């Protein structure tokens, strides 16, 4: 393993058998990531070599922040590890980004020899940049790393969260602390999932916990304009929200994701949000989702029906809603294990997603006003 320096950043030169990407973003912030196709055997081999390199260069002065799923082998080799991971290809909770930033800042400020290693099992998305005396230079280096290595690999929701965080830190956006009530999800443009009928339904998550599941909307072949999924009663939402829309196939009795989108209610200005095709996961790369298609979310500040709007959200006779919520396919929640793990961590006295099992480092996080407002 050898290193080369380019434009104030140091890159690992990958030799035969190496699949990692190691970059010194700054002299004290290091990113280590592995491609999705990397086998477990190659990953472990590379991880051992990286650990040896870190110990030889930085002794016990490095802290690993793991953005991937918890791994006992990583913690065993590197006891100073903070597990902060979230599901792959998803945006992290906004308060978790802030907590990571503060943990980095606390560690780096404690000793000038301290360095931070950002570890990810797949290509890492850089959300975090601590404050420092070399802030301008660090921001330039982080921006270069983001543009050169990260941006093209990020999902639309991840990019949205980077934009939200940057807007809040720059002062161009003020956090909206009020909850919102979601009344309607309008799908403009019907995806062509099956010749005869498209059957979408949605699940709404707050903090990765399912809070709402709709009925299945069976859309006739002649209905190609839009479909309105009404939430009765309106759903109270606050914080990190994810909406996932599925198509339930009558042919295969399986489900496919039509789109997934994430947002934070604190960044919502007004009472409607519109997501174009390129703003949503799955839909942005699926030719069955029309290029002109988009998703519109209608909110209000209260649960009451919006006067004069409900009649506009009727779908007509070509759309039949199946409210058979006992169907195990529609009830199945792919994020249940994540919610169970968060509950277990909280019951053990740990901080959600930050102080994971095996973490022996006690980082005192000073929750400043700017960070506290994001919770």
mmCIF file of C-alpha atoms in Angstrom:
data_model
loop_
_atom_site.group_PDB
_atom_site.id
_atom_site.type_symbol
_atom_site.label_atom_id
_atom_site.label_comp_id
_atom_site.label_asym_id
_atom_site.label_seq_id
_atom_site.Cartn_x
_atom_site.Cartn_y
_atom_site.Cartn_z
ATOM 1 C CA UNK A 1 0.000 0.000 0.000
ATOM 2 C CA UNK A 2 1.557 3.304 -1.089
ATOM 3 C CA UNK A 3 0.323 6.898 -1.089
ATOM 4 C CA UNK A 4 0.377 9.801 -3.510
ATOM 5 C CA UNK A 5 -0.552 13.456 -2.960
ATOM 6 C CA UNK A 6 -2.734 15.393 -5.394
ATOM 7 C CA UNK A 7 -4.133 18.902 -4.847
ATOM 8 C CA UNK A 8 -3.628 18.880 -1.066
ATOM 9 C CA UNK A 9 -5.204 15.432 -0.678
ATOM 10 C CA UNK A 10 -3.425 12.093 -0.247
ATOM 11 C CA UNK A 11 -4.794 9.006 -1.949
ATOM 12 C CA UNK A 12 -4.017 5.363 -1.358
ATOM 13 C CA UNK A 13 -2.453 3.696 -4.381
ATOM 14 C CA UNK A 14 -4.286 0.393 -4.702
ATOM 15 C CA UNK A 15 -2.010 -2.534 -5.399
ATOM 16 C CA UNK A 16 -3.060 -6.000 -6.497
ATOM 17 C CA UNK A 17 -5.575 -7.492 -4.089
ATOM 18 C CA UNK A 18 -6.670 -4.104 -2.703
ATOM 19 C CA UNK A 19 -10.172 -2.760 -3.271
ATOM 20 C CA UNK A 20 -10.278 0.033 -0.712
ATOM 21 C CA UNK A 21 -10.316 3.769 -1.269
ATOM 22 C CA UNK A 22 -8.290 5.621 1.377
ATOM 23 C CA UNK A 23 -8.044 9.398 1.216
ATOM 24 C CA UNK A 24 -6.552 11.955 3.558
ATOM 25 C CA UNK A 25 -9.219 14.593 2.963
ATOM 26 C CA UNK A 26 -7.228 16.843 5.282
ATOM 27 C CA UNK A 27 -4.211 16.030 7.436
ATOM 28 C CA UNK A 28 -6.576 15.040 10.246
ATOM 29 C CA UNK A 29 -9.656 13.679 8.436
ATOM 30 C CA UNK A 30 -9.294 10.343 6.638
ATOM 31 C CA UNK A 31 -11.932 8.517 4.580
ATOM 32 C CA UNK A 32 -11.812 4.747 4.065
ATOM 33 C CA UNK A 33 -14.420 3.071 1.886
ATOM 34 C CA UNK A 34 -14.889 -0.201 0.042
ATOM 35 C CA UNK A 35 -16.878 -0.885 -3.140
ATOM 36 C CA UNK A 36 -20.143 -2.816 -2.920
ATOM 37 C CA UNK A 37 -18.668 -5.690 -4.914
ATOM 38 C CA UNK A 38 -15.828 -6.195 -2.454
ATOM 39 C CA UNK A 39 -15.894 -9.730 -1.028
ATOM 40 C CA UNK A 40 -15.815 -10.343 2.701
ATOM 41 C CA UNK A 41 -12.399 -12.015 2.411
ATOM 42 C CA UNK A 42 -10.849 -9.062 0.562
ATOM 43 C CA UNK A 43 -12.523 -6.607 2.938
ATOM 44 C CA UNK A 44 -11.034 -8.278 6.020
ATOM 45 C CA UNK A 45 -7.592 -8.494 4.408
ATOM 46 C CA UNK A 46 -7.685 -4.810 3.495
ATOM 47 C CA UNK A 47 -9.045 -3.850 6.912
ATOM 48 C CA UNK A 48 -6.123 -5.534 8.675
ATOM 49 C CA UNK A 49 -3.629 -3.669 6.491
ATOM 50 C CA UNK A 50 -5.403 -0.346 7.030
ATOM 51 C CA UNK A 51 -5.409 -0.934 10.790
ATOM 52 C CA UNK A 52 -1.667 -1.625 10.756
ATOM 53 C CA UNK A 53 -1.058 1.523 8.731
ATOM 54 C CA UNK A 54 -3.177 3.681 11.058
ATOM 55 C CA UNK A 55 -1.435 2.363 14.151
ATOM 56 C CA UNK A 56 2.014 2.874 12.637
ATOM 57 C CA UNK A 57 1.249 6.462 11.530
ATOM 58 C CA UNK A 58 -1.046 7.643 14.322
ATOM 59 C CA UNK A 59 -0.541 5.201 17.238
ATOM 60 C CA UNK A 60 -3.611 5.465 19.508
ATOM 61 C CA UNK A 61 -4.521 8.930 18.307
ATOM 62 C CA UNK A 62 -7.149 7.940 15.741
ATOM 63 C CA UNK A 63 -10.904 7.571 16.166
ATOM 64 C CA UNK A 64 -12.904 5.528 13.672
ATOM 65 C CA UNK A 65 -16.446 6.681 12.917
ATOM 66 C CA UNK A 66 -18.235 3.781 11.267
ATOM 67 C CA UNK A 67 -21.015 4.887 8.907
ATOM 68 C CA UNK A 68 -21.897 1.309 7.900
ATOM 69 C CA UNK A 69 -23.640 -1.464 9.779
ATOM 70 C CA UNK A 70 -22.052 -2.483 13.082
ATOM 71 C CA UNK A 71 -19.104 -4.878 12.605
ATOM 72 C CA UNK A 72 -17.459 -6.709 15.499
ATOM 73 C CA UNK A 73 -14.274 -7.318 13.486
ATOM 74 C CA UNK A 74 -13.830 -3.575 12.954
ATOM 75 C CA UNK A 75 -14.338 -2.839 16.662
ATOM 76 C CA UNK A 76 -12.084 -5.725 17.697
ATOM 77 C CA UNK A 77 -9.195 -4.376 15.601
ATOM 78 C CA UNK A 78 -9.913 -0.756 16.496
ATOM 79 C CA UNK A 79 -11.366 -0.304 20.007
ATOM 80 C CA UNK A 80 -11.843 3.452 19.525
ATOM 81 C CA UNK A 81 -14.769 3.019 17.146
ATOM 82 C CA UNK A 82 -18.080 4.830 17.176
ATOM 83 C CA UNK A 83 -20.850 2.957 15.364
ATOM 84 C CA UNK A 84 -23.124 5.505 13.715
ATOM 85 C CA UNK A 85 -24.380 3.568 10.733
ATOM 86 C CA UNK A 86 -27.678 3.799 8.915
ATOM 87 C CA UNK A 87 -29.151 1.679 6.089
ATOM 88 C CA UNK A 88 -27.130 1.705 2.881
ATOM 89 C CA UNK A 89 -28.357 4.127 0.190
ATOM 90 C CA UNK A 90 -30.481 6.055 2.719
ATOM 91 C CA UNK A 91 -29.970 9.524 4.131
ATOM 92 C CA UNK A 92 -28.983 9.619 7.816
ATOM 93 C CA UNK A 93 -31.197 11.346 10.381
ATOM 94 C CA UNK A 94 -30.393 15.036 10.550
ATOM 95 C CA UNK A 95 -29.684 15.029 14.282
ATOM 96 C CA UNK A 96 -27.329 12.073 13.805
ATOM 97 C CA UNK A 97 -25.276 14.082 11.294
ATOM 98 C CA UNK A 98 -25.011 16.884 13.843
ATOM 99 C CA UNK A 99 -24.021 14.488 16.625
ATOM 100 C CA UNK A 100 -21.289 12.991 14.428
ATOM 101 C CA UNK A 101 -19.991 16.470 13.627
ATOM 102 C CA UNK A 102 -19.842 17.354 17.311
ATOM 103 C CA UNK A 103 -18.124 14.051 18.179
ATOM 104 C CA UNK A 104 -15.512 14.727 15.487
ATOM 105 C CA UNK A 105 -15.011 18.262 16.720
ATOM 106 C CA UNK A 106 -14.663 17.123 20.334
ATOM 107 C CA UNK A 107 -12.082 14.460 19.433
ATOM 108 C CA UNK A 108 -10.001 16.702 17.181
ATOM 109 C CA UNK A 109 -9.978 19.579 19.671
ATOM 110 C CA UNK A 110 -8.862 17.321 22.525
ATOM 111 C CA UNK A 111 -5.339 16.827 21.118
ATOM 112 C CA UNK A 112 -3.544 18.241 18.043
ATOM 113 C CA UNK A 113 -2.327 14.708 17.232
ATOM 114 C CA UNK A 114 -5.841 13.299 17.056
ATOM 115 C CA UNK A 115 -7.200 12.255 13.634
ATOM 116 C CA UNK A 116 -10.625 10.988 12.558
ATOM 117 C CA UNK A 117 -11.137 8.036 10.212
ATOM 118 C CA UNK A 118 -14.526 7.913 8.473
ATOM 119 C CA UNK A 119 -15.186 4.257 7.588
ATOM 120 C CA UNK A 120 -17.845 2.922 5.261
ATOM 121 C CA UNK A 121 -18.356 -0.592 3.880
ATOM 122 C CA UNK A 122 -19.485 1.038 0.641
ATOM 123 C CA UNK A 123 -18.569 4.370 -0.881
ATOM 124 C CA UNK A 124 -18.926 6.963 1.849
ATOM 125 C CA UNK A 125 -21.082 10.100 1.664
ATOM 126 C CA UNK A 126 -19.383 13.031 3.401
ATOM 127 C CA UNK A 127 -21.968 14.844 5.490
ATOM 128 C CA UNK A 128 -19.673 16.007 8.268
ATOM 129 C CA UNK A 129 -17.080 18.722 8.694
ATOM 130 C CA UNK A 130 -16.025 19.810 12.180
ATOM 131 C CA UNK A 131 -15.144 23.378 13.067
ATOM 132 C CA UNK A 132 -11.406 24.091 13.320
ATOM 133 C CA UNK A 133 -8.778 26.788 13.108
ATOM 134 C CA UNK A 134 -8.144 25.742 9.519
ATOM 135 C CA UNK A 135 -11.849 25.883 8.709
ATOM 136 C CA UNK A 136 -11.547 27.514 5.280
ATOM 137 C CA UNK A 137 -8.903 25.053 4.101
ATOM 138 C CA UNK A 138 -10.806 22.097 5.546
ATOM 139 C CA UNK A 139 -14.010 23.179 3.821
ATOM 140 C CA UNK A 140 -12.204 23.488 0.515
ATOM 141 C CA UNK A 141 -10.711 20.000 0.926
ATOM 142 C CA UNK A 142 -14.065 18.505 1.910
ATOM 143 C CA UNK A 143 -15.796 20.156 -1.045
ATOM 144 C CA UNK A 144 -13.147 18.767 -3.409
ATOM 145 C CA UNK A 145 -13.545 15.276 -1.945
ATOM 146 C CA UNK A 146 -17.327 15.563 -2.217
ATOM 147 C CA UNK A 147 -17.183 16.704 -5.855
ATOM 148 C CA UNK A 148 -14.486 14.245 -6.958
ATOM 149 C CA UNK A 149 -15.467 11.047 -5.175
ATOM 150 C CA UNK A 150 -18.840 11.241 -3.465
ATOM 151 C CA UNK A 151 -21.435 13.308 -5.287
ATOM 152 C CA UNK A 152 -21.949 10.961 -8.227
ATOM 153 C CA UNK A 153 -22.496 8.020 -5.851
ATOM 154 C CA UNK A 154 -25.071 9.681 -3.621
ATOM 155 C CA UNK A 155 -28.802 9.112 -3.763
ATOM 156 C CA UNK A 156 -31.213 12.027 -4.291
ATOM 157 C CA UNK A 157 -32.235 11.957 -0.611
ATOM 158 C CA UNK A 158 -28.612 11.987 0.553
ATOM 159 C CA UNK A 159 -27.948 15.029 -1.630
ATOM 160 C CA UNK A 160 -31.087 16.653 -0.220
ATOM 161 C CA UNK A 161 -29.822 16.210 3.334
ATOM 162 C CA UNK A 162 -26.424 17.663 2.455
ATOM 163 C CA UNK A 163 -28.239 20.683 1.033
ATOM 164 C CA UNK A 164 -30.421 20.987 4.151
ATOM 165 C CA UNK A 165 -27.431 20.826 6.485
ATOM 166 C CA UNK A 166 -25.444 23.348 4.441
ATOM 167 C CA UNK A 167 -28.436 25.706 4.327
ATOM 168 C CA UNK A 168 -28.906 25.536 8.090
ATOM 169 C CA UNK A 169 -25.225 26.048 8.877
ATOM 170 C CA UNK A 170 -24.911 28.943 6.433
ATOM 171 C CA UNK A 171 -27.951 30.647 7.912
ATOM 172 C CA UNK A 172 -29.867 30.684 4.632
ATOM 173 C CA UNK A 173 -32.555 28.456 6.159
ATOM 174 C CA UNK A 174 -34.195 28.520 9.573
ATOM 175 C CA UNK A 175 -35.441 25.301 11.102
ATOM 176 C CA UNK A 176 -39.225 24.887 11.174
ATOM 177 C CA UNK A 177 -39.907 23.473 14.632
ATOM 178 C CA UNK A 178 -43.650 22.988 14.086
ATOM 179 C CA UNK A 179 -45.056 19.561 13.177
ATOM 180 C CA UNK A 180 -46.948 19.082 9.946
ATOM 181 C CA UNK A 181 -50.042 17.091 9.041
ATOM 182 C CA UNK A 182 -49.795 15.111 5.794
ATOM 183 C CA UNK A 183 -53.166 15.002 4.003
ATOM 184 C CA UNK A 184 -52.447 13.693 0.533
ATOM 185 C CA UNK A 185 -49.742 12.121 -1.634
ATOM 186 C CA UNK A 186 -50.401 12.814 -5.323
ATOM 187 C CA UNK A 187 -48.635 10.664 -7.892
ATOM 188 C CA UNK A 188 -48.567 12.630 -11.157
ATOM 189 C CA UNK A 189 -48.027 10.223 -14.049
ATOM 190 C CA UNK A 190 -48.871 6.539 -13.583
ATOM 191 C CA UNK A 191 -45.890 4.135 -13.740
ATOM 192 C CA UNK A 192 -46.149 1.374 -16.317
ATOM 193 C CA UNK A 193 -45.482 -1.591 -14.034
ATOM 194 C CA UNK A 194 -47.989 -3.977 -15.592
ATOM 195 C CA UNK A 195 -49.926 -3.835 -18.843
ATOM 196 C CA UNK A 196 -53.374 -4.019 -17.330
ATOM 197 C CA UNK A 197 -53.103 -2.274 -13.970
ATOM 198 C CA UNK A 198 -50.771 -0.397 -11.636
ATOM 199 C CA UNK A 199 -51.397 -1.042 -7.930
ATOM 200 C CA UNK A 200 -49.482 1.431 -5.760
ATOM 201 C CA UNK A 201 -49.602 1.809 -2.008
ATOM 202 C CA UNK A 202 -47.472 3.859 0.356
ATOM 203 C CA UNK A 203 -45.813 3.446 3.724
ATOM 204 C CA UNK A 204 -44.831 6.506 5.748
ATOM 205 C CA UNK A 205 -41.958 6.327 8.220
ATOM 206 C CA UNK A 206 -40.965 8.714 10.961
ATOM 207 C CA UNK A 207 -37.477 8.056 12.298
ATOM 208 C CA UNK A 208 -37.468 4.692 10.442
ATOM 209 C CA UNK A 209 -40.622 3.595 12.267
ATOM 210 C CA UNK A 210 -43.708 2.926 10.157
ATOM 211 C CA UNK A 211 -46.521 5.282 11.168
ATOM 212 C CA UNK A 212 -48.929 4.880 8.236
ATOM 213 C CA UNK A 213 -49.794 2.337 5.540
ATOM 214 C CA UNK A 214 -52.311 3.107 2.827
ATOM 215 C CA UNK A 215 -54.697 0.849 1.044
ATOM 216 C CA UNK A 216 -53.760 -0.574 -2.358
ATOM 217 C CA UNK A 217 -54.894 1.696 -5.209
ATOM 218 C CA UNK A 218 -55.888 -0.446 -8.185
ATOM 219 C CA UNK A 219 -55.587 1.865 -11.165
ATOM 220 C CA UNK A 220 -57.336 0.940 -14.408
ATOM 221 C CA UNK A 221 -55.408 0.964 -17.682
ATOM 222 C CA UNK A 222 -57.293 4.029 -18.947
ATOM 223 C CA UNK A 223 -56.363 6.137 -15.919
ATOM 224 C CA UNK A 224 -52.925 7.605 -16.788
ATOM 225 C CA UNK A 225 -53.063 11.142 -15.397
ATOM 226 C CA UNK A 226 -52.622 10.992 -11.633
ATOM 227 C CA UNK A 227 -53.718 9.174 -8.489
ATOM 228 C CA UNK A 228 -54.367 10.809 -5.122
ATOM 229 C CA UNK A 229 -53.596 8.793 -2.000
ATOM 230 C CA UNK A 230 -55.602 10.408 0.777
ATOM 231 C CA UNK A 231 -54.623 10.022 4.417
ATOM 232 C CA UNK A 232 -57.741 9.898 6.593
ATOM 233 C CA UNK A 233 -57.201 11.235 9.180
ATOM 234 C CA UNK A 234 -54.192 13.366 8.293
ATOM 235 C CA UNK A 235 -50.916 11.985 9.633
ATOM 236 C CA UNK A 236 -48.952 14.043 12.164
ATOM 237 C CA UNK A 237 -45.262 14.200 11.184
ATOM 238 C CA UNK A 238 -42.168 15.762 12.694
ATOM 239 C CA UNK A 239 -38.468 15.206 12.052
ATOM 240 C CA UNK A 240 -36.955 12.730 9.603
ATOM 241 C CA UNK A 241 -39.610 11.342 7.268
ATOM 242 C CA UNK A 242 -39.452 8.679 4.579
ATOM 243 C CA UNK A 243 -42.231 7.802 2.141
ATOM 244 C CA UNK A 244 -41.931 4.559 0.244
ATOM 245 C CA UNK A 245 -44.330 3.641 -2.550
ATOM 246 C CA UNK A 246 -44.736 0.038 -3.709
ATOM 247 C CA UNK A 247 -46.480 -1.669 -6.606
ATOM 248 C CA UNK A 248 -48.224 -4.879 -5.595
ATOM 249 C CA UNK A 249 -48.265 -7.298 -8.506
ATOM 250 C CA UNK A 250 -51.367 -9.401 -9.075
ATOM 251 C CA UNK A 251 -49.334 -11.606 -11.418
ATOM 252 C CA UNK A 252 -46.427 -12.586 -9.149
ATOM 253 C CA UNK A 253 -47.977 -11.734 -5.738
ATOM 254 C CA UNK A 254 -44.842 -9.738 -4.980
ATOM 255 C CA UNK A 255 -44.115 -6.062 -4.493
ATOM 256 C CA UNK A 256 -41.695 -3.657 -6.172
ATOM 257 C CA UNK A 257 -40.564 -0.243 -5.048
ATOM 258 C CA UNK A 258 -41.912 2.562 -7.258
ATOM 259 C CA UNK A 259 -40.167 5.386 -5.432
ATOM 260 C CA UNK A 260 -38.587 6.270 -2.112
ATOM 261 C CA UNK A 261 -37.992 9.774 -0.798
ATOM 262 C CA UNK A 262 -36.728 11.276 2.443
ATOM 263 C CA UNK A 263 -37.052 14.759 3.884
ATOM 264 C CA UNK A 264 -37.010 16.590 7.206
ATOM 265 C CA UNK A 265 -40.068 18.546 8.287
ATOM 266 C CA UNK A 266 -37.800 21.252 9.699
ATOM 267 C CA UNK A 267 -36.772 22.138 6.146
ATOM 268 C CA UNK A 268 -40.331 22.360 4.780
ATOM 269 C CA UNK A 269 -41.296 25.922 3.966
ATOM 270 C CA UNK A 270 -44.982 26.185 3.158
ATOM 271 C CA UNK A 271 -47.511 23.396 2.862
ATOM 272 C CA UNK A 272 -46.584 21.406 -0.208
ATOM 273 C CA UNK A 273 -43.509 19.629 -1.520
ATOM 274 C CA UNK A 274 -42.939 18.460 -5.107
ATOM 275 C CA UNK A 275 -40.403 15.788 -6.021
ATOM 276 C CA UNK A 276 -39.510 15.356 -9.681
ATOM 277 C CA UNK A 277 -38.425 11.976 -11.047
ATOM 278 C CA UNK A 278 -34.733 12.744 -10.492
ATOM 279 C CA UNK A 279 -35.445 13.666 -6.849
ATOM 280 C CA UNK A 280 -36.542 10.149 -5.821
ATOM 281 C CA UNK A 281 -34.730 6.868 -5.326
ATOM 282 C CA UNK A 282 -35.728 3.981 -7.612
ATOM 283 C CA UNK A 283 -37.934 6.190 -9.799
ATOM 284 C CA UNK A 284 -34.935 8.219 -10.982
ATOM 285 C CA UNK A 285 -33.447 5.146 -12.701
ATOM 286 C CA UNK A 286 -36.604 3.240 -13.662
ATOM 287 C CA UNK A 287 -37.822 3.690 -17.268
ATOM 288 C CA UNK A 288 -41.292 2.550 -16.204
ATOM 289 C CA UNK A 289 -41.684 5.765 -14.210
ATOM 290 C CA UNK A 290 -42.592 8.477 -16.742
ATOM 291 C CA UNK A 291 -40.038 11.237 -17.316
ATOM 292 C CA UNK A 292 -42.709 13.866 -16.626
ATOM 293 C CA UNK A 293 -43.816 12.059 -13.471
ATOM 294 C CA UNK A 294 -43.587 13.666 -10.039
ATOM 295 C CA UNK A 295 -44.879 13.258 -6.488
ATOM 296 C CA UNK A 296 -46.644 16.037 -4.593
ATOM 297 C CA UNK A 297 -47.130 16.100 -0.819
ATOM 298 C CA UNK A 298 -49.914 18.240 0.676
ATOM 299 C CA UNK A 299 -49.567 19.401 4.296
ATOM 300 C CA UNK A 300 -51.346 21.684 6.725
ATOM 301 C CA UNK A 301 -50.745 22.861 10.278
ATOM 302 C CA UNK A 302 -53.749 20.975 11.647
ATOM 303 C CA UNK A 303 -55.581 17.639 11.207
ATOM 304 C CA UNK A 304 -58.788 19.178 9.854
ATOM 305 C CA UNK A 305 -59.668 18.763 6.197
ATOM 306 C CA UNK A 306 -58.421 21.598 4.026
ATOM 307 C CA UNK A 307 -61.508 23.551 2.853
ATOM 308 C CA UNK A 308 -62.196 23.137 -0.856
ATOM 309 C CA UNK A 309 -59.360 20.697 -1.442
ATOM 310 C CA UNK A 310 -60.819 17.295 -0.641
ATOM 311 C CA UNK A 311 -63.040 17.256 -3.723
ATOM 312 C CA UNK A 312 -59.957 17.850 -5.873
ATOM 313 C CA UNK A 313 -58.332 14.677 -4.553
ATOM 314 C CA UNK A 314 -60.987 12.270 -5.813
ATOM 315 C CA UNK A 315 -59.759 9.643 -8.270
ATOM 316 C CA UNK A 316 -62.874 8.640 -10.193
ATOM 317 C CA UNK A 317 -64.330 5.215 -11.021
ATOM 318 C CA UNK A 318 -61.148 3.861 -12.662
ATOM 319 C CA UNK A 319 -59.387 3.716 -9.268
ATOM 320 C CA UNK A 320 -60.489 1.164 -6.676
ATOM 321 C CA UNK A 321 -58.936 1.177 -3.189
ATOM 322 C CA UNK A 322 -58.364 -2.149 -1.415
ATOM 323 C CA UNK A 323 -58.134 -1.628 2.356
ATOM 324 C CA UNK A 324 -57.267 -5.257 3.148
ATOM 325 C CA UNK A 325 -54.575 -4.295 5.645
ATOM 326 C CA UNK A 326 -54.294 -7.905 6.849
ATOM 327 C CA UNK A 327 -52.319 -8.810 3.720
ATOM 328 C CA UNK A 328 -48.868 -9.846 5.067
ATOM 329 C CA UNK A 329 -47.149 -8.507 1.952
ATOM 330 C CA UNK A 330 -48.349 -4.968 2.512
ATOM 331 C CA UNK A 331 -47.876 -5.159 6.278
ATOM 332 C CA UNK A 332 -44.280 -6.430 6.084
ATOM 333 C CA UNK A 333 -41.830 -3.765 7.230
ATOM 334 C CA UNK A 334 -38.250 -4.081 5.969
ATOM 335 C CA UNK A 335 -37.015 -1.573 8.596
ATOM 336 C CA UNK A 336 -38.354 -3.382 11.664
ATOM 337 C CA UNK A 337 -34.957 -4.783 12.676
ATOM 338 C CA UNK A 338 -33.479 -1.282 12.594
ATOM 339 C CA UNK A 339 -36.210 0.042 14.896
ATOM 340 C CA UNK A 340 -35.754 -2.924 17.257
ATOM 341 C CA UNK A 341 -32.002 -2.283 17.390
ATOM 342 C CA UNK A 342 -32.507 1.417 18.183
ATOM 343 C CA UNK A 343 -34.915 0.480 20.987
ATOM 344 C CA UNK A 344 -32.389 -2.012 22.384
ATOM 345 C CA UNK A 345 -29.589 0.572 22.349
ATOM 346 C CA UNK A 346 -31.795 3.061 24.185
ATOM 347 C CA UNK A 347 -32.789 0.443 26.766
ATOM 348 C CA UNK A 348 -29.075 -0.249 27.371
ATOM 349 C CA UNK A 349 -28.520 3.450 28.060
ATOM 350 C CA UNK A 350 -26.722 4.132 24.803
ATOM 351 C CA UNK A 351 -27.223 7.053 22.461
ATOM 352 C CA UNK A 352 -29.048 6.120 19.302
ATOM 353 C CA UNK A 353 -26.633 5.209 16.544
ATOM 354 C CA UNK A 354 -23.607 6.856 18.168
ATOM 355 C CA UNK A 355 -22.381 4.782 21.087
ATOM 356 C CA UNK A 356 -22.711 1.258 19.727
ATOM 357 C CA UNK A 357 -21.712 -2.052 21.261
ATOM 358 C CA UNK A 358 -17.965 -2.300 21.715
ATOM 359 C CA UNK A 359 -17.417 1.447 21.745
ATOM 360 C CA UNK A 360 -15.101 2.210 24.656
ATOM 361 C CA UNK A 361 -14.467 5.844 23.893
ATOM 362 C CA UNK A 362 -16.377 8.338 25.990
ATOM 363 C CA UNK A 363 -16.913 11.426 23.853
ATOM 364 C CA UNK A 364 -18.549 14.289 25.675
ATOM 365 C CA UNK A 365 -20.770 15.994 23.132
ATOM 366 C CA UNK A 366 -21.600 19.603 23.927
ATOM 367 C CA UNK A 367 -24.995 20.158 22.353
ATOM 368 C CA UNK A 368 -24.826 23.786 21.218
ATOM 369 C CA UNK A 369 -27.909 25.752 20.280
ATOM 370 C CA UNK A 370 -27.362 25.363 16.536
ATOM 371 C CA UNK A 371 -27.273 21.570 16.835
ATOM 372 C CA UNK A 372 -30.082 21.355 19.384
ATOM 373 C CA UNK A 373 -32.466 23.147 17.024
ATOM 374 C CA UNK A 374 -32.177 20.279 14.540
ATOM 375 C CA UNK A 375 -33.573 17.662 16.878
#
